[in-house]
Amino acid sequence: MSVPGGLRHTVPNGARIVIVGGGYTGAITAILLTRMSTTPLDITIVEPRAEVGRGVAYDSRDPAHRLNVPSGLMVLYLDDIEHFTRYVDARDLPASDPEAIAPDGALYPRRSLFGDYMVGEVRAHMAKNPSASQLRHVQDRAAAIAGDAAGYRVSLMGGGEVAADFVVLCTSHGQPALPPGFDADLARHDGLVLDPWAEAKLSNIGTRDRILVVGAGLTGADVVTSLRHHGHRGGVTMISRHGLPSNRQHDFGDINILLERVRRPVPDLIARHGEFNSVAQVVRAVRQDVSAAKRKADNADWREAFDHVRDAAGAIWRGLPTVEKLRYSRHLSSYYGSHRNRVAPQVVDKLDEMRRAGQLSVLAGQIESARADGAAIAVAFHERHGGKSHLQTFDAVIICTGPIHRPDATGNAFLQDVVHKGFARSDAYGLGMDVDNVGRAIGANDLPSKGLYVVGPLTRGYFGDVIGVPQITAQLHTILPALLGELAGTEAHN
Ligand SMILES: Cc1cc2nc3c(=O)[nH]c(=O)nc-3n(C[C@H](O)[C@H](O)[C@H](O)COP(=O)(O)OP(=O)(O)OC[C@H]3O[C@@H](n4cnc5c(N)ncnc54)[C@H](O)[C@@H]3O)c2cc1C
């Protein structure tokens, strides 16, 4: 097991770190802590799922759910970037899962395979790790937090509490909420699927049912391919504000170049075009880059130019005035999402096939109301282009508008308590938690809370696009050295 050079820290023996949330972010945080510390830590991951490392994305056992990037991009260890590739190679994927190979030859394994890999990595580090740290999983849900000079106490839904010197919040994706216009009673209707990951509820849908999928992004693509995989033959309508389905993913080429780019202090886009004061300037810069690439090569791919916006998202966001951030949220976030959140080519091909066969239609529009109509759901909506209004009845409506990130709106009692007690606060844009440049939660007193860190998608209001595995891994190489540095300056409270 190798250790990143120059990154190891000596902290008080047995310092207690509690990680709340054991999806990808919580798992990789724990693993890298054991690899970066020189002294043994006492790490507890609080996670209600039976296994640590899967979270929302990799807990799916549905064979139709694939990684949305080629397997080579799923990097856990910056000092061993081919670790997952070797795991995949050892499983002879072309034989066991022929559909994993995209037409361009890149591999897009099932998401469950990455989940298996993560669970294996966590177990391996529980058994043995470079700092001889204790790593344990408490299968429960964190309910509340208390803190004083002696450290934090995280109390659990099932009773009891875990004491900590430092706490790391990795709870990320909340449940989606009922979209505007939906009758509140619908939350209890048999035909409404509020949680698109609830496989039991999806499996109750009849193969001939008329389905409305609200949201046309990654989650919507997952749900529609899954319905098709399980033999659904009825009509499916997808609706979103702009009617922009996720784009086809492309192969990234050299992963070293991508990871180096993600970690550059001044992102390429800003080095080329200077700082941005408005979203219009960003759009202009991307258009220029796409045109310049096209002048160089006929088959130049817009995705490559767009990926530079993704890499610069945090720096651009921090530099924009509030009025521009609000303008982005109102007008451009859907375009960013559909260009940034791309899906495996195999998935796009299946969706295209369904559209050609007339089984799937994708609409740009706004839902005005949705209410129960006996066993069905009646939905009134108007189309974005032309403004035509419709009233249509569906047997099932599946909400795929994405998870809520606002801590005070997720229904996550623990996050609400952390905010209520003033240890942390929501960011100003409803994207997640307010943090400083090393991931420390900013408290109600405007100051970073000692020993309270936030990692992953909850920090995108400051760090920008930290949604994907490579971005989260790269972010930890900023946050964990700072965390261990702060811990090194404290005494363990055993
Ligand atoms: C469907 C989907 C597919 C994706 N596919 C890819 C991909 O192919 N490639 C890629 O690079 N990225 C992908 N991503 C993005 C990325 O991998 C995810 O953002 C990443 O999984 C984030 O993991 P996480 O641990 O931060 O969050 P989550 O997966 O949301 O995990 C958070 C965990 O916290 C737990 N939790 C919540 N509240 C509490 C509490 N109070 N107490 C204790 N535990 C709690 C939850 O049970 C959950 O397991 C995908 C994301 C999604 C949603």
mmCIF file of C-alpha atoms in Angstrom, residues 127-476:
data_model
loop_
_atom_site.group_PDB
_atom_site.id
_atom_site.type_symbol
_atom_site.label_atom_id
_atom_site.label_comp_id
_atom_site.label_asym_id
_atom_site.label_seq_id
_atom_site.Cartn_x
_atom_site.Cartn_y
_atom_site.Cartn_z
ATOM 1 C CA ALA A 127 -7.877 -4.713 8.203
ATOM 2 C CA LYS A 128 -4.555 -2.940 7.535
ATOM 3 C CA ASN A 129 -3.409 0.583 6.721
ATOM 4 C CA PRO A 130 -0.104 2.513 6.672
ATOM 5 C CA SER A 131 -0.752 4.456 9.905
ATOM 6 C CA ALA A 132 -2.178 1.455 11.810
ATOM 7 C CA SER A 133 -5.302 3.552 12.353
ATOM 8 C CA GLN A 134 -8.547 2.085 13.706
ATOM 9 C CA LEU A 135 -11.280 2.325 11.086
ATOM 10 C CA ARG A 136 -14.795 1.254 12.020
ATOM 11 C CA HIS A 137 -18.315 1.512 10.663
ATOM 12 C CA VAL A 138 -21.196 2.393 12.973
ATOM 13 C CA GLN A 139 -24.316 1.407 11.057
ATOM 14 C CA ASP A 140 -26.651 4.164 12.165
ATOM 15 C CA ARG A 141 -27.792 7.641 11.227
ATOM 16 C CA ALA A 142 -26.327 10.705 12.941
ATOM 17 C CA ALA A 143 -29.118 12.660 14.630
ATOM 18 C CA ALA A 144 -27.532 15.608 16.435
ATOM 19 C CA ILE A 145 -24.234 17.240 17.346
ATOM 20 C CA ALA A 146 -22.902 18.840 20.518
ATOM 21 C CA GLY A 147 -19.529 20.519 20.915
ATOM 22 C CA ASP A 148 -17.348 22.179 23.538
ATOM 23 C CA ALA A 149 -13.667 22.629 24.330
ATOM 24 C CA ALA A 150 -13.285 18.848 24.768
ATOM 25 C CA GLY A 151 -14.469 18.163 21.215
ATOM 26 C CA TYR A 152 -17.697 17.016 19.547
ATOM 27 C CA ARG A 153 -20.322 14.393 20.359
ATOM 28 C CA VAL A 154 -22.378 12.988 17.530
ATOM 29 C CA SER A 155 -25.570 11.354 18.781
ATOM 30 C CA LEU A 156 -27.156 8.542 16.828
ATOM 31 C CA MET A 157 -30.767 7.847 15.831
ATOM 32 C CA GLY A 158 -30.488 4.363 17.332
ATOM 33 C CA GLY A 159 -29.325 5.801 20.685
ATOM 34 C CA GLY A 160 -25.856 6.418 22.058
ATOM 35 C CA GLU A 161 -23.223 8.806 20.797
ATOM 36 C CA VAL A 162 -19.723 8.885 19.335
ATOM 37 C CA ALA A 163 -17.117 11.304 20.688
ATOM 38 C CA ALA A 164 -14.810 13.101 18.261
ATOM 39 C CA ASP A 165 -11.932 15.543 18.177
ATOM 40 C CA PHE A 166 -12.812 16.368 14.565
ATOM 41 C CA VAL A 167 -15.972 15.753 12.519
ATOM 42 C CA VAL A 168 -16.160 15.505 8.718
ATOM 43 C CA LEU A 169 -19.549 15.950 7.028
ATOM 44 C CA CYS A 170 -19.978 13.808 3.901
ATOM 45 C CA THR A 171 -23.757 13.455 3.690
ATOM 46 C CA SER A 172 -24.045 14.989 0.176
ATOM 47 C CA HIS A 173 -27.146 14.102 -1.790
ATOM 48 C CA GLY A 174 -30.449 14.742 -0.029
ATOM 49 C CA GLN A 175 -33.826 13.427 -1.192
ATOM 50 C CA PRO A 176 -35.537 15.244 -4.048
ATOM 51 C CA ALA A 177 -38.493 17.409 -3.045
ATOM 52 C CA LEU A 178 -41.917 17.634 -4.690
ATOM 53 C CA PRO A 179 -41.510 20.161 -7.532
ATOM 54 C CA PRO A 180 -43.556 23.391 -7.501
ATOM 55 C CA GLY A 181 -47.194 22.880 -8.547
ATOM 56 C CA PHE A 182 -47.452 19.365 -7.087
ATOM 57 C CA ASP A 183 -50.290 18.783 -4.628
ATOM 58 C CA ALA A 184 -48.665 18.016 -1.235
ATOM 59 C CA ASP A 185 -50.943 14.948 -0.795
ATOM 60 C CA LEU A 186 -49.276 13.356 -3.823
ATOM 61 C CA ALA A 187 -46.265 12.504 -1.670
ATOM 62 C CA ARG A 188 -48.381 9.597 -0.331
ATOM 63 C CA HIS A 189 -49.885 8.572 -3.709
ATOM 64 C CA ASP A 190 -48.967 5.074 -4.958
ATOM 65 C CA GLY A 191 -48.248 6.418 -8.445
ATOM 66 C CA LEU A 192 -45.740 9.028 -7.316
ATOM 67 C CA VAL A 193 -42.090 8.022 -7.020
ATOM 68 C CA LEU A 194 -40.325 10.770 -5.094
ATOM 69 C CA ASP A 195 -37.129 8.791 -4.577
ATOM 70 C CA PRO A 196 -35.934 7.514 -7.968
ATOM 71 C CA TRP A 197 -33.444 5.189 -6.210
ATOM 72 C CA ALA A 198 -36.220 3.324 -4.396
ATOM 73 C CA GLU A 199 -36.002 0.194 -6.541
ATOM 74 C CA ALA A 200 -38.982 -1.444 -4.779
ATOM 75 C CA LYS A 201 -41.300 1.428 -5.758
ATOM 76 C CA LEU A 202 -40.074 1.465 -9.365
ATOM 77 C CA SER A 203 -40.623 -2.273 -9.676
ATOM 78 C CA ASN A 204 -44.362 -1.748 -8.870
ATOM 79 C CA ILE A 205 -44.790 0.150 -12.147
ATOM 80 C CA GLY A 206 -46.742 -1.874 -14.725
ATOM 81 C CA THR A 207 -45.053 -2.610 -18.071
ATOM 82 C CA ARG A 208 -47.821 -0.761 -19.960
ATOM 83 C CA ASP A 209 -48.141 2.182 -17.534
ATOM 84 C CA ARG A 210 -48.043 5.720 -18.904
ATOM 85 C CA ILE A 211 -45.107 7.400 -17.207
ATOM 86 C CA LEU A 212 -44.026 10.980 -16.688
ATOM 87 C CA VAL A 213 -40.379 11.506 -15.733
ATOM 88 C CA VAL A 214 -39.817 14.974 -14.281
ATOM 89 C CA GLY A 215 -36.209 16.015 -15.042
ATOM 90 C CA ALA A 216 -34.188 15.072 -18.113
ATOM 91 C CA GLY A 217 -30.702 14.807 -16.595
ATOM 92 C CA LEU A 218 -28.594 11.876 -15.367
ATOM 93 C CA THR A 219 -31.212 10.549 -12.967
ATOM 94 C CA GLY A 220 -33.929 10.702 -15.624
ATOM 95 C CA ALA A 221 -31.654 8.810 -18.044
ATOM 96 C CA ASP A 222 -31.005 6.175 -15.369
ATOM 97 C CA VAL A 223 -34.696 5.698 -14.681
ATOM 98 C CA VAL A 224 -35.728 5.447 -18.340
ATOM 99 C CA THR A 225 -32.969 2.945 -19.250
ATOM 100 C CA SER A 226 -33.844 0.949 -16.186
ATOM 101 C CA LEU A 227 -37.551 0.832 -17.149
ATOM 102 C CA ARG A 228 -36.582 -0.313 -20.632
ATOM 103 C CA HIS A 229 -34.195 -2.943 -19.239
ATOM 104 C CA HIS A 230 -37.033 -4.357 -17.124
ATOM 105 C CA GLY A 231 -39.350 -4.677 -20.129
ATOM 106 C CA HIS A 232 -41.421 -1.496 -19.927
ATOM 107 C CA ARG A 233 -43.367 -1.062 -23.159
ATOM 108 C CA GLY A 234 -45.706 1.848 -22.336
ATOM 109 C CA GLY A 235 -45.140 5.479 -23.310
ATOM 110 C CA VAL A 236 -42.652 7.583 -21.356
ATOM 111 C CA THR A 237 -42.668 11.399 -21.354
ATOM 112 C CA MET A 238 -39.695 13.295 -19.957
ATOM 113 C CA ILE A 239 -40.194 16.923 -19.080
ATOM 114 C CA SER A 240 -37.728 19.544 -17.928
ATOM 115 C CA ARG A 241 -37.531 23.333 -18.082
ATOM 116 C CA HIS A 242 -35.328 23.313 -21.180
ATOM 117 C CA GLY A 243 -35.936 19.753 -22.425
ATOM 118 C CA LEU A 244 -32.198 19.137 -22.615
ATOM 119 C CA PRO A 245 -31.321 15.484 -22.115
ATOM 120 C CA SER A 246 -27.810 14.588 -20.934
ATOM 121 C CA ASN A 247 -25.217 14.501 -23.668
ATOM 122 C CA ARG A 248 -23.095 11.547 -24.777
ATOM 123 C CA GLN A 249 -19.857 11.057 -22.850
ATOM 124 C CA HIS A 250 -16.523 10.915 -24.672
ATOM 125 C CA ASP A 251 -13.217 9.234 -23.957
ATOM 126 C CA PHE A 252 -10.884 11.545 -22.046
ATOM 127 C CA GLY A 253 -7.528 10.422 -23.346
ATOM 128 C CA ASP A 254 -4.672 10.836 -20.895
ATOM 129 C CA ILE A 255 -5.972 10.775 -17.335
ATOM 130 C CA ASN A 256 -2.686 12.249 -16.024
ATOM 131 C CA ILE A 257 -3.318 15.440 -17.978
ATOM 132 C CA LEU A 258 -6.875 15.681 -16.658
ATOM 133 C CA LEU A 259 -5.870 15.191 -13.024
ATOM 134 C CA GLU A 260 -3.039 17.673 -13.340
ATOM 135 C CA ARG A 261 -5.481 20.197 -14.828
ATOM 136 C CA VAL A 262 -8.009 19.699 -12.020
ATOM 137 C CA ARG A 263 -5.317 20.527 -9.440
ATOM 138 C CA ARG A 264 -3.834 23.611 -11.171
ATOM 139 C CA PRO A 265 -4.065 26.713 -8.897
ATOM 140 C CA VAL A 266 -5.077 28.878 -11.884
ATOM 141 C CA PRO A 267 -7.359 26.866 -14.173
ATOM 142 C CA ASP A 268 -6.513 26.856 -17.903
ATOM 143 C CA LEU A 269 -9.651 28.758 -18.898
ATOM 144 C CA ILE A 270 -8.742 31.663 -16.602
ATOM 145 C CA ALA A 271 -5.065 31.562 -17.608
ATOM 146 C CA ARG A 272 -6.193 31.962 -21.251
ATOM 147 C CA HIS A 273 -9.038 34.477 -20.880
ATOM 148 C CA GLY A 274 -8.366 36.244 -17.563
ATOM 149 C CA GLU A 275 -10.784 36.578 -14.622
ATOM 150 C CA PHE A 276 -14.513 36.634 -15.425
ATOM 151 C CA ASN A 277 -16.932 39.247 -14.107
ATOM 152 C CA SER A 278 -20.066 37.985 -15.829
ATOM 153 C CA VAL A 279 -21.562 34.757 -17.128
ATOM 154 C CA ALA A 280 -21.762 36.347 -20.594
ATOM 155 C CA GLN A 281 -17.946 36.592 -20.597
ATOM 156 C CA VAL A 282 -17.687 32.897 -19.699
ATOM 157 C CA VAL A 283 -20.084 31.896 -22.495
ATOM 158 C CA ARG A 284 -18.089 34.025 -24.970
ATOM 159 C CA ALA A 285 -14.810 32.412 -23.868
ATOM 160 C CA VAL A 286 -16.185 28.879 -24.302
ATOM 161 C CA ARG A 287 -17.578 29.749 -27.750
ATOM 162 C CA GLN A 288 -14.167 31.137 -28.757
ATOM 163 C CA ASP A 289 -12.408 27.985 -27.521
ATOM 164 C CA VAL A 290 -14.824 25.675 -29.342
ATOM 165 C CA SER A 291 -14.381 27.663 -32.598
ATOM 166 C CA ALA A 292 -10.585 27.694 -32.192
ATOM 167 C CA ALA A 293 -10.579 23.918 -31.653
ATOM 168 C CA LYS A 294 -12.750 23.462 -34.765
ATOM 169 C CA ARG A 295 -10.343 25.554 -36.829
ATOM 170 C CA LYS A 296 -7.527 23.215 -35.738
ATOM 171 C CA ALA A 297 -9.329 19.945 -36.437
ATOM 172 C CA ASP A 298 -12.556 19.141 -38.277
ATOM 173 C CA ASN A 299 -13.624 16.527 -35.760
ATOM 174 C CA ALA A 300 -12.810 18.693 -32.691
ATOM 175 C CA ASP A 301 -15.075 17.838 -29.804
ATOM 176 C CA TRP A 302 -16.948 20.624 -27.940
ATOM 177 C CA ARG A 303 -16.712 18.458 -24.825
ATOM 178 C CA GLU A 304 -13.014 19.068 -24.477
ATOM 179 C CA ALA A 305 -13.479 22.850 -24.463
ATOM 180 C CA PHE A 306 -16.399 22.506 -22.073
ATOM 181 C CA ASP A 307 -14.382 20.407 -19.614
ATOM 182 C CA HIS A 308 -12.213 23.472 -18.999
ATOM 183 C CA VAL A 309 -15.289 25.293 -17.659
ATOM 184 C CA ARG A 310 -15.896 22.368 -15.293
ATOM 185 C CA ASP A 311 -12.283 22.551 -14.059
ATOM 186 C CA ALA A 312 -12.545 26.317 -13.542
ATOM 187 C CA ALA A 313 -16.087 26.287 -12.081
ATOM 188 C CA GLY A 314 -15.017 26.972 -8.480
ATOM 189 C CA ALA A 315 -12.673 29.842 -9.379
ATOM 190 C CA ILE A 316 -15.192 31.372 -11.797
ATOM 191 C CA TRP A 317 -17.992 31.123 -9.229
ATOM 192 C CA ARG A 318 -15.961 32.761 -6.460
ATOM 193 C CA GLY A 319 -15.091 35.671 -8.771
ATOM 194 C CA LEU A 320 -18.621 36.438 -9.980
ATOM 195 C CA PRO A 321 -20.720 39.195 -8.385
ATOM 196 C CA THR A 322 -23.948 38.018 -6.702
ATOM 197 C CA VAL A 323 -26.196 39.356 -9.467
ATOM 198 C CA GLU A 324 -24.276 37.235 -11.997
ATOM 199 C CA LYS A 325 -24.472 34.131 -9.805
ATOM 200 C CA LEU A 326 -28.239 34.565 -9.623
ATOM 201 C CA ARG A 327 -28.361 35.092 -13.403
ATOM 202 C CA TYR A 328 -26.445 31.821 -13.866
ATOM 203 C CA SER A 329 -28.834 29.945 -11.545
ATOM 204 C CA ARG A 330 -31.893 31.269 -13.409
ATOM 205 C CA HIS A 331 -30.772 30.936 -17.006
ATOM 206 C CA LEU A 332 -27.693 28.789 -17.421
ATOM 207 C CA SER A 333 -27.613 26.040 -14.802
ATOM 208 C CA SER A 334 -29.707 23.666 -16.980
ATOM 209 C CA TYR A 335 -27.350 24.186 -19.941
ATOM 210 C CA TYR A 336 -24.330 23.637 -17.712
ATOM 211 C CA GLY A 337 -25.912 20.451 -16.305
ATOM 212 C CA SER A 338 -26.750 18.902 -19.669
ATOM 213 C CA HIS A 339 -23.283 19.610 -21.095
ATOM 214 C CA ARG A 340 -21.359 18.705 -17.948
ATOM 215 C CA ASN A 341 -23.363 15.663 -16.767
ATOM 216 C CA ARG A 342 -22.876 13.331 -19.673
ATOM 217 C CA VAL A 343 -23.903 9.711 -19.836
ATOM 218 C CA ALA A 344 -22.343 6.551 -21.250
ATOM 219 C CA PRO A 345 -22.768 6.283 -25.040
ATOM 220 C CA GLN A 346 -24.618 2.974 -24.530
ATOM 221 C CA VAL A 347 -27.260 4.802 -22.471
ATOM 222 C CA VAL A 348 -27.676 7.594 -25.052
ATOM 223 C CA ASP A 349 -28.093 4.954 -27.789
ATOM 224 C CA LYS A 350 -30.889 3.266 -25.830
ATOM 225 C CA LEU A 351 -32.700 6.548 -25.217
ATOM 226 C CA ASP A 352 -32.365 7.444 -28.919
ATOM 227 C CA GLU A 353 -33.785 4.047 -29.888
ATOM 228 C CA MET A 354 -36.797 4.631 -27.633
ATOM 229 C CA ARG A 355 -37.342 8.077 -29.140
ATOM 230 C CA ARG A 356 -37.153 6.738 -32.681
ATOM 231 C CA ALA A 357 -39.644 3.987 -31.793
ATOM 232 C CA GLY A 358 -42.040 6.653 -30.453
ATOM 233 C CA GLN A 359 -41.904 5.230 -26.925
ATOM 234 C CA LEU A 360 -40.056 8.202 -25.402
ATOM 235 C CA SER A 361 -40.703 11.905 -25.874
ATOM 236 C CA VAL A 362 -38.681 14.705 -24.302
ATOM 237 C CA LEU A 363 -40.467 18.015 -23.698
ATOM 238 C CA ALA A 364 -39.286 21.464 -22.687
ATOM 239 C CA GLY A 365 -41.963 22.816 -20.412
ATOM 240 C CA GLN A 366 -43.205 23.871 -17.037
ATOM 241 C CA ILE A 367 -45.536 21.870 -14.833
ATOM 242 C CA GLU A 368 -48.419 24.052 -13.620
ATOM 243 C CA SER A 369 -50.165 21.523 -11.402
ATOM 244 C CA ALA A 370 -50.232 17.845 -10.548
ATOM 245 C CA ARG A 371 -52.996 16.193 -8.501
ATOM 246 C CA ALA A 372 -54.392 12.753 -7.758
ATOM 247 C CA ASP A 373 -56.965 11.449 -10.229
ATOM 248 C CA GLY A 374 -57.993 8.151 -8.599
ATOM 249 C CA ALA A 375 -55.167 5.670 -9.090
ATOM 250 C CA ALA A 376 -53.602 7.982 -11.687
ATOM 251 C CA ILE A 377 -52.072 11.477 -11.565
ATOM 252 C CA ALA A 378 -53.345 14.375 -13.674
ATOM 253 C CA VAL A 379 -50.637 16.815 -14.733
ATOM 254 C CA ALA A 380 -51.163 20.228 -16.331
ATOM 255 C CA PHE A 381 -48.142 21.693 -18.106
ATOM 256 C CA HIS A 382 -47.325 24.179 -20.818
ATOM 257 C CA GLU A 383 -44.640 23.822 -23.439
ATOM 258 C CA ARG A 384 -41.723 26.234 -23.338
ATOM 259 C CA HIS A 385 -41.805 26.875 -27.065
ATOM 260 C CA GLY A 386 -45.180 28.088 -28.293
ATOM 261 C CA GLY A 387 -46.687 27.996 -24.794
ATOM 262 C CA LYS A 388 -49.232 25.270 -25.679
ATOM 263 C CA SER A 389 -50.998 23.929 -22.543
ATOM 264 C CA HIS A 390 -51.743 20.260 -21.891
ATOM 265 C CA LEU A 391 -53.622 18.257 -19.290
ATOM 266 C CA GLN A 392 -52.493 14.652 -19.327
ATOM 267 C CA THR A 393 -53.036 11.682 -17.047
ATOM 268 C CA PHE A 394 -50.201 9.339 -16.071
ATOM 269 C CA ASP A 395 -50.164 6.059 -14.152
ATOM 270 C CA ALA A 396 -46.836 6.951 -12.570
ATOM 271 C CA VAL A 397 -44.851 10.155 -12.111
ATOM 272 C CA ILE A 398 -41.162 9.782 -11.239
ATOM 273 C CA ILE A 399 -39.351 12.789 -9.788
ATOM 274 C CA CYS A 400 -35.823 13.031 -11.207
ATOM 275 C CA THR A 401 -35.096 16.692 -10.563
ATOM 276 C CA GLY A 402 -32.000 15.781 -8.556
ATOM 277 C CA PRO A 403 -31.159 15.825 -4.904
ATOM 278 C CA ILE A 404 -31.580 18.836 -2.654
ATOM 279 C CA HIS A 405 -28.298 20.285 -1.410
ATOM 280 C CA ARG A 406 -29.575 23.026 0.906
ATOM 281 C CA PRO A 407 -28.860 21.599 4.372
ATOM 282 C CA ASP A 408 -31.951 23.226 5.897
ATOM 283 C CA ALA A 409 -34.239 21.796 3.198
ATOM 284 C CA THR A 410 -32.946 18.215 2.874
ATOM 285 C CA GLY A 411 -34.990 16.856 5.765
ATOM 286 C CA ASN A 412 -31.687 15.585 7.185
ATOM 287 C CA ALA A 413 -32.136 16.089 10.942
ATOM 288 C CA PHE A 414 -28.397 15.969 11.591
ATOM 289 C CA LEU A 415 -27.551 18.725 9.104
ATOM 290 C CA GLN A 416 -30.416 20.802 10.447
ATOM 291 C CA ASP A 417 -29.031 20.404 13.966
ATOM 292 C CA VAL A 418 -25.500 21.350 12.883
ATOM 293 C CA VAL A 419 -26.898 24.535 11.319
ATOM 294 C CA HIS A 420 -29.357 25.198 14.170
ATOM 295 C CA LYS A 421 -26.535 25.033 16.745
ATOM 296 C CA GLY A 422 -24.496 27.503 14.703
ATOM 297 C CA PHE A 423 -21.549 25.183 13.866
ATOM 298 C CA ALA A 424 -22.272 25.593 10.146
ATOM 299 C CA ARG A 425 -24.595 27.469 7.823
ATOM 300 C CA SER A 426 -26.057 27.097 4.342
ATOM 301 C CA ASP A 427 -24.219 28.925 1.591
ATOM 302 C CA ALA A 428 -25.897 31.972 0.106
ATOM 303 C CA TYR A 429 -26.967 30.193 -3.113
ATOM 304 C CA GLY A 430 -28.683 27.068 -1.816
ATOM 305 C CA LEU A 431 -25.928 24.829 -3.174
ATOM 306 C CA GLY A 432 -24.771 23.366 0.143
ATOM 307 C CA MET A 433 -22.673 24.413 3.137
ATOM 308 C CA ASP A 434 -20.644 27.582 3.531
ATOM 309 C CA VAL A 435 -16.960 26.589 3.848
ATOM 310 C CA ASP A 436 -13.544 28.243 3.749
ATOM 311 C CA ASN A 437 -10.749 27.465 1.269
ATOM 312 C CA VAL A 438 -9.783 24.251 3.085
ATOM 313 C CA GLY A 439 -13.301 22.936 3.658
ATOM 314 C CA ARG A 440 -13.854 24.130 7.244
ATOM 315 C CA ALA A 441 -17.522 24.825 7.948
ATOM 316 C CA ILE A 442 -18.254 28.500 8.470
ATOM 317 C CA GLY A 443 -20.373 28.909 11.588
ATOM 318 C CA ALA A 444 -23.128 31.360 12.457
ATOM 319 C CA ASN A 445 -20.413 33.669 13.877
ATOM 320 C CA ASP A 446 -18.864 34.014 10.367
ATOM 321 C CA LEU A 447 -15.764 32.079 11.518
ATOM 322 C CA PRO A 448 -14.561 28.589 10.594
ATOM 323 C CA SER A 449 -15.703 26.053 13.216
ATOM 324 C CA LYS A 450 -12.678 24.357 14.788
ATOM 325 C CA GLY A 451 -12.368 20.754 13.664
ATOM 326 C CA LEU A 452 -15.557 20.665 11.578
ATOM 327 C CA TYR A 453 -14.946 19.938 7.906
ATOM 328 C CA VAL A 454 -17.205 19.410 4.904
ATOM 329 C CA VAL A 455 -16.143 17.402 1.841
ATOM 330 C CA GLY A 456 -17.667 16.636 -1.554
ATOM 331 C CA PRO A 457 -20.806 17.907 -3.306
ATOM 332 C CA LEU A 458 -21.998 19.859 -0.230
ATOM 333 C CA THR A 459 -19.097 22.273 -0.762
ATOM 334 C CA ARG A 460 -19.841 23.237 -4.355
ATOM 335 C CA GLY A 461 -20.897 26.770 -3.346
ATOM 336 C CA TYR A 462 -17.186 27.393 -2.682
ATOM 337 C CA PHE A 463 -15.233 24.695 -4.547
ATOM 338 C CA GLY A 464 -17.433 24.631 -7.664
ATOM 339 C CA ASP A 465 -17.863 21.347 -9.473
ATOM 340 C CA VAL A 466 -16.980 18.691 -6.863
ATOM 341 C CA ILE A 467 -19.562 16.150 -7.930
ATOM 342 C CA GLY A 468 -17.568 13.451 -9.747
ATOM 343 C CA VAL A 469 -15.092 10.962 -8.279
ATOM 344 C CA PRO A 470 -11.929 12.557 -9.759
ATOM 345 C CA GLN A 471 -12.944 16.006 -8.506
ATOM 346 C CA ILE A 472 -13.725 14.726 -4.991
ATOM 347 C CA THR A 473 -10.425 12.819 -4.868
ATOM 348 C CA ALA A 474 -8.538 15.951 -5.980
ATOM 349 C CA GLN A 475 -10.402 18.100 -3.422
ATOM 350 C CA LEU A 476 -9.278 15.810 -0.595
#
